[in-house]
mmCIF file of C-alpha atoms in Angstrom:
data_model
loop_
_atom_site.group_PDB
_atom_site.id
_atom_site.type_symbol
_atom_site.label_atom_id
_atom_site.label_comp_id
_atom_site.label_asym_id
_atom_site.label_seq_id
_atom_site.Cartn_x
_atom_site.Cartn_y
_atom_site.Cartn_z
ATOM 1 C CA UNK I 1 -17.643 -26.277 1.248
ATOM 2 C CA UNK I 2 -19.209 -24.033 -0.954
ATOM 3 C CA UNK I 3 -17.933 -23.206 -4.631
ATOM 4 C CA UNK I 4 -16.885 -19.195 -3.406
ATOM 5 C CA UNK I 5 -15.178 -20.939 -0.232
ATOM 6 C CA UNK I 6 -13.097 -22.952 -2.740
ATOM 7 C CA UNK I 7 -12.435 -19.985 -4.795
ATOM 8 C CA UNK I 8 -11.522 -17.798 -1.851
ATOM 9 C CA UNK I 9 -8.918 -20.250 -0.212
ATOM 10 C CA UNK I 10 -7.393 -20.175 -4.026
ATOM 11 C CA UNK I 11 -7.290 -16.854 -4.306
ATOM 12 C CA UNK I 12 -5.543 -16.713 -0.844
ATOM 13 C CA UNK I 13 -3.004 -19.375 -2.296
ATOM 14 C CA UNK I 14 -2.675 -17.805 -5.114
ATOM 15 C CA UNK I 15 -1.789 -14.413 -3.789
ATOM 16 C CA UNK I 16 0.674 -15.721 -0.803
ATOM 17 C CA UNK I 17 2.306 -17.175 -3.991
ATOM 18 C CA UNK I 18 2.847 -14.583 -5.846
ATOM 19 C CA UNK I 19 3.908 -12.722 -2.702
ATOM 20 C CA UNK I 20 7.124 -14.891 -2.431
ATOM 21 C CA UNK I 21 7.406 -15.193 -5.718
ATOM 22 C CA UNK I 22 7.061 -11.150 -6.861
ATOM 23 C CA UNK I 23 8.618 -10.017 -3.131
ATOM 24 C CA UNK I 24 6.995 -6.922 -3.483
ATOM 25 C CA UNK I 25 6.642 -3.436 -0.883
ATOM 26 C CA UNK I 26 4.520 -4.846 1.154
ATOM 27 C CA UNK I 27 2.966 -1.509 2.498
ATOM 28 C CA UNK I 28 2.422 -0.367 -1.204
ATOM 29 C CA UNK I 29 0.840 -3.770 -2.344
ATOM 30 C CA UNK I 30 -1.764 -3.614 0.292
ATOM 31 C CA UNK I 31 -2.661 0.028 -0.443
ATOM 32 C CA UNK I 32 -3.037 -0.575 -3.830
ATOM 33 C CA UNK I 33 -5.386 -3.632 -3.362
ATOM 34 C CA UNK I 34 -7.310 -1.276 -0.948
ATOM 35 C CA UNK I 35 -7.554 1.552 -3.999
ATOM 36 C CA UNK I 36 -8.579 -0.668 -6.610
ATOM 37 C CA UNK I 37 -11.289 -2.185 -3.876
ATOM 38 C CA UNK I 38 -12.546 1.351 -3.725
ATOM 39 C CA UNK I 39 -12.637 2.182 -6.833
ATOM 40 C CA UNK I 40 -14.440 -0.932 -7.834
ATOM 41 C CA UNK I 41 -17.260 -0.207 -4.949
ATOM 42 C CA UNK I 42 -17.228 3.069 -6.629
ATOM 43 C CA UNK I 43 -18.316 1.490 -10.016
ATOM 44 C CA UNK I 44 -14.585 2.925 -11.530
ATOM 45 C CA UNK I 45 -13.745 -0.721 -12.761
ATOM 46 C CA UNK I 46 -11.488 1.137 -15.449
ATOM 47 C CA UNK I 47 -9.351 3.947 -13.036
ATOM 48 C CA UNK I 48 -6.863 2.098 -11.595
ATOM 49 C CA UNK I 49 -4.094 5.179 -11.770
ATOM 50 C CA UNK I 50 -2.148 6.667 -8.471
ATOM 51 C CA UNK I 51 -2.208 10.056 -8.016
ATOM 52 C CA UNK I 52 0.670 10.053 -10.635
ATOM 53 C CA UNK I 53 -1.167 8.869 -13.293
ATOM 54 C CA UNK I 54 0.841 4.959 -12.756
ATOM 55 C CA UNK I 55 -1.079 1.952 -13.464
ATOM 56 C CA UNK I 56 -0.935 0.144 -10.270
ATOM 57 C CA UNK I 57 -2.314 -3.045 -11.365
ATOM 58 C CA UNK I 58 0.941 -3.827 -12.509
ATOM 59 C CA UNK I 59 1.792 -3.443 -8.945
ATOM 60 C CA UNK I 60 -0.512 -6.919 -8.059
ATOM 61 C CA UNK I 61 -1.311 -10.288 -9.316
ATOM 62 C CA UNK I 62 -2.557 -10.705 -12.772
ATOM 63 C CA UNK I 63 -6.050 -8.630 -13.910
ATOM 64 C CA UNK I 64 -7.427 -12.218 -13.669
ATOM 65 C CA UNK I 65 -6.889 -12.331 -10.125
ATOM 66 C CA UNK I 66 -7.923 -8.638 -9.207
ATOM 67 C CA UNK I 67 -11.360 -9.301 -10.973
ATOM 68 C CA UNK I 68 -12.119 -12.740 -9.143
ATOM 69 C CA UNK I 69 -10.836 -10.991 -5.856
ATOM 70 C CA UNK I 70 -13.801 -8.658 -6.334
ATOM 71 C CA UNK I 71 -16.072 -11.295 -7.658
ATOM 72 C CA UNK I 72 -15.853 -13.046 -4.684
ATOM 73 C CA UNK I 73 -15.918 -10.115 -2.495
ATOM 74 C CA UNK I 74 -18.809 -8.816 -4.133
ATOM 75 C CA UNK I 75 -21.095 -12.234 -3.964
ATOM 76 C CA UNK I 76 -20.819 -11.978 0.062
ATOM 77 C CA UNK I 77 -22.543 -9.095 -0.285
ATOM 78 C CA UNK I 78 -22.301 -5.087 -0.057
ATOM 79 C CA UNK I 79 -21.618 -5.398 3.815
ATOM 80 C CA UNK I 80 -18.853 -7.929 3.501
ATOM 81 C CA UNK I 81 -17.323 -5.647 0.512
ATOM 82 C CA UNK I 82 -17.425 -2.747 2.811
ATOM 83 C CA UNK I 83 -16.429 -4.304 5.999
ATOM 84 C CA UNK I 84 -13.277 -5.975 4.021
ATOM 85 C CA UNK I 85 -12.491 -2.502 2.497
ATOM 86 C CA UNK I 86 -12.909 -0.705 6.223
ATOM 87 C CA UNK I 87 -10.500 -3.887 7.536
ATOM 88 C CA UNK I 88 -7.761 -2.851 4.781
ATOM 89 C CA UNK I 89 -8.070 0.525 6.274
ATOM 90 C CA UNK I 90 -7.755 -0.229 9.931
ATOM 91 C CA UNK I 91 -4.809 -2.578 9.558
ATOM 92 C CA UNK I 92 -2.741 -1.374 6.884
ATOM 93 C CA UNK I 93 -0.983 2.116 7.798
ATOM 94 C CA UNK I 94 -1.097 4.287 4.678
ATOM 95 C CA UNK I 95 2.489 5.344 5.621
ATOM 96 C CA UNK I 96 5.796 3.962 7.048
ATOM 97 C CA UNK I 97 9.013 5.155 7.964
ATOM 98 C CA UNK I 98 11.085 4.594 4.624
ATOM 99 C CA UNK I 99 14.917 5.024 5.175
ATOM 100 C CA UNK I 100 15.169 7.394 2.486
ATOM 101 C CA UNK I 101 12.920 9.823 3.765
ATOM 102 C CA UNK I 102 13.840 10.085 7.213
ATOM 103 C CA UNK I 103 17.380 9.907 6.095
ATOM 104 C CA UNK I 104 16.582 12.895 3.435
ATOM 105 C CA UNK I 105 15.198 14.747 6.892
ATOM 106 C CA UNK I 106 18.093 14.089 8.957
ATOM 107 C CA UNK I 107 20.083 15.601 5.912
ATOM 108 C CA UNK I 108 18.052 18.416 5.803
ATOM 109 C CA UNK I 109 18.433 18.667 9.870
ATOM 110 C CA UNK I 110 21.906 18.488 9.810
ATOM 111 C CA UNK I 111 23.649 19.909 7.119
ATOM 112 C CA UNK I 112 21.217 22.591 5.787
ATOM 113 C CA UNK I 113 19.368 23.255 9.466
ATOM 114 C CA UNK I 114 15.965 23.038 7.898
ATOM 115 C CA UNK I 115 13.044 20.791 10.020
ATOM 116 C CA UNK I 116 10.578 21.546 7.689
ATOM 117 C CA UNK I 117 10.411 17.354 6.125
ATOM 118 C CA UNK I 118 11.437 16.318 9.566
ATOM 119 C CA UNK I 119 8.488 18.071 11.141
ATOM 120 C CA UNK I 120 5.835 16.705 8.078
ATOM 121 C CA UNK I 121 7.195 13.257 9.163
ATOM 122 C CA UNK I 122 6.268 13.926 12.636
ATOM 123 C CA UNK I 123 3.073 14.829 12.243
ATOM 124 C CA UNK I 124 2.143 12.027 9.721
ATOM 125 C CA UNK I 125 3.531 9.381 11.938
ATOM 126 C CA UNK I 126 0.975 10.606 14.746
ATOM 127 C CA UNK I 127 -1.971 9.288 12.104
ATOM 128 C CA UNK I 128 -0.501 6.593 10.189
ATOM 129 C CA UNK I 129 -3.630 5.354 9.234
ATOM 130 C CA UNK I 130 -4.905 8.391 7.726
ATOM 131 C CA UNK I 131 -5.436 8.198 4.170
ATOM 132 C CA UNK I 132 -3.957 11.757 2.599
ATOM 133 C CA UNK I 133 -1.772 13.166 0.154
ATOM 134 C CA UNK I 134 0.744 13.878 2.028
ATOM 135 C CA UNK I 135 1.014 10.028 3.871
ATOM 136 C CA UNK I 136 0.804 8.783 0.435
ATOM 137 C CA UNK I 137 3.839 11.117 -1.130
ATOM 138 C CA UNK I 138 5.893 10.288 1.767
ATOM 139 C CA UNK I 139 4.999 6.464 2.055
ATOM 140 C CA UNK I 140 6.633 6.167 -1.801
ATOM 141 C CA UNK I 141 9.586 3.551 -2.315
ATOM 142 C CA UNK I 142 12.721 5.073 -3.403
ATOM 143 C CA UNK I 143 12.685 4.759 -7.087
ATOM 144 C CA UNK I 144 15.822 2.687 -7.341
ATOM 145 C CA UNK I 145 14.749 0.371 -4.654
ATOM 146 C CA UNK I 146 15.911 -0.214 -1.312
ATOM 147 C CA UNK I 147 17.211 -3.668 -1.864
ATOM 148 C CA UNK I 148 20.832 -4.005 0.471
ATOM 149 C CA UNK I 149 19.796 -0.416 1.764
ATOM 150 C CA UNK I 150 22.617 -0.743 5.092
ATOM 151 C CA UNK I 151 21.355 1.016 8.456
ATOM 152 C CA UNK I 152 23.716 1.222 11.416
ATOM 153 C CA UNK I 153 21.487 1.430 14.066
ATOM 154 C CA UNK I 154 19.673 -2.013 13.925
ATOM 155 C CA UNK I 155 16.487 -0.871 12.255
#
């Protein structure tokens, strides 16, 4: 086994670690990890801001990690960078449906007889992959957390 086999499989431990440990949005985690990834292959190894101006490293492991992540990445070669990065892409949707949106939409539906949110939901569900603005603002946690958030239909 070579020395970046041995660093990979620790960097894999590491990460599934702090994944149980941290319990973190999983949807969000892995689209950060894809934007600093691109932003890296980019040469930006200093803009790791959302489109809000957050820091989203403090969404993921330590800087320590993030950098060996990308080390390691980086040693197998532009084609293995890209090919990882295009992977992220193809298997993590840049949007889900959160419970607070579509339950803001239903509100809207229901009580004020706009579909306007309803409608933008729609249509970003049909490309859940797509990486835009609008996936992006509607794919955002709730900012209190949805920890003991209670449906009633079984979702």
């Amino acid at each position: 086994m070579v020395r970046d086999d041995v660093r990979l499989i620790n960097l894999v431990s590491d990460w599934k670690a702090w994944l149980r440990v941290e319990r973190p949005d999983y949807s969000l985690t892995y689209l950060h990890l894809e934007s600093i990834l691109l932003k890296s292959m980019e040469g930006d190894t200093a803009g790791y801001l959302d489109d809000e101006g957050r820091n989203i490293r403090e969404n993921l492991p330590s800087s320590e990690w993030i950098e060996a992540w990308i080390s390691v990445l980086n040693a197998s070669g532009e084609g293995d960078t890209r090919e990882a990065l295009t992977c992220m892409q193809r298997t993590n949707p840049a949007i889900i449906p959160r419970n607070h949106r579509v339950e803001e939409a239903l509100d809207q539906m229901v009580r004020q007889g706009r579909r306007d949110l309803w409608e933008q939901m729609l249509l970003a569900f049909q490309r859940p992959y797509e990486r835009n603005t609008v996936n992006r603002t509607l794919n955002q946690a709730p900012p209190w957390g949805d920890a003991g958030y209670c449906t009633y239909c079984g979702t």
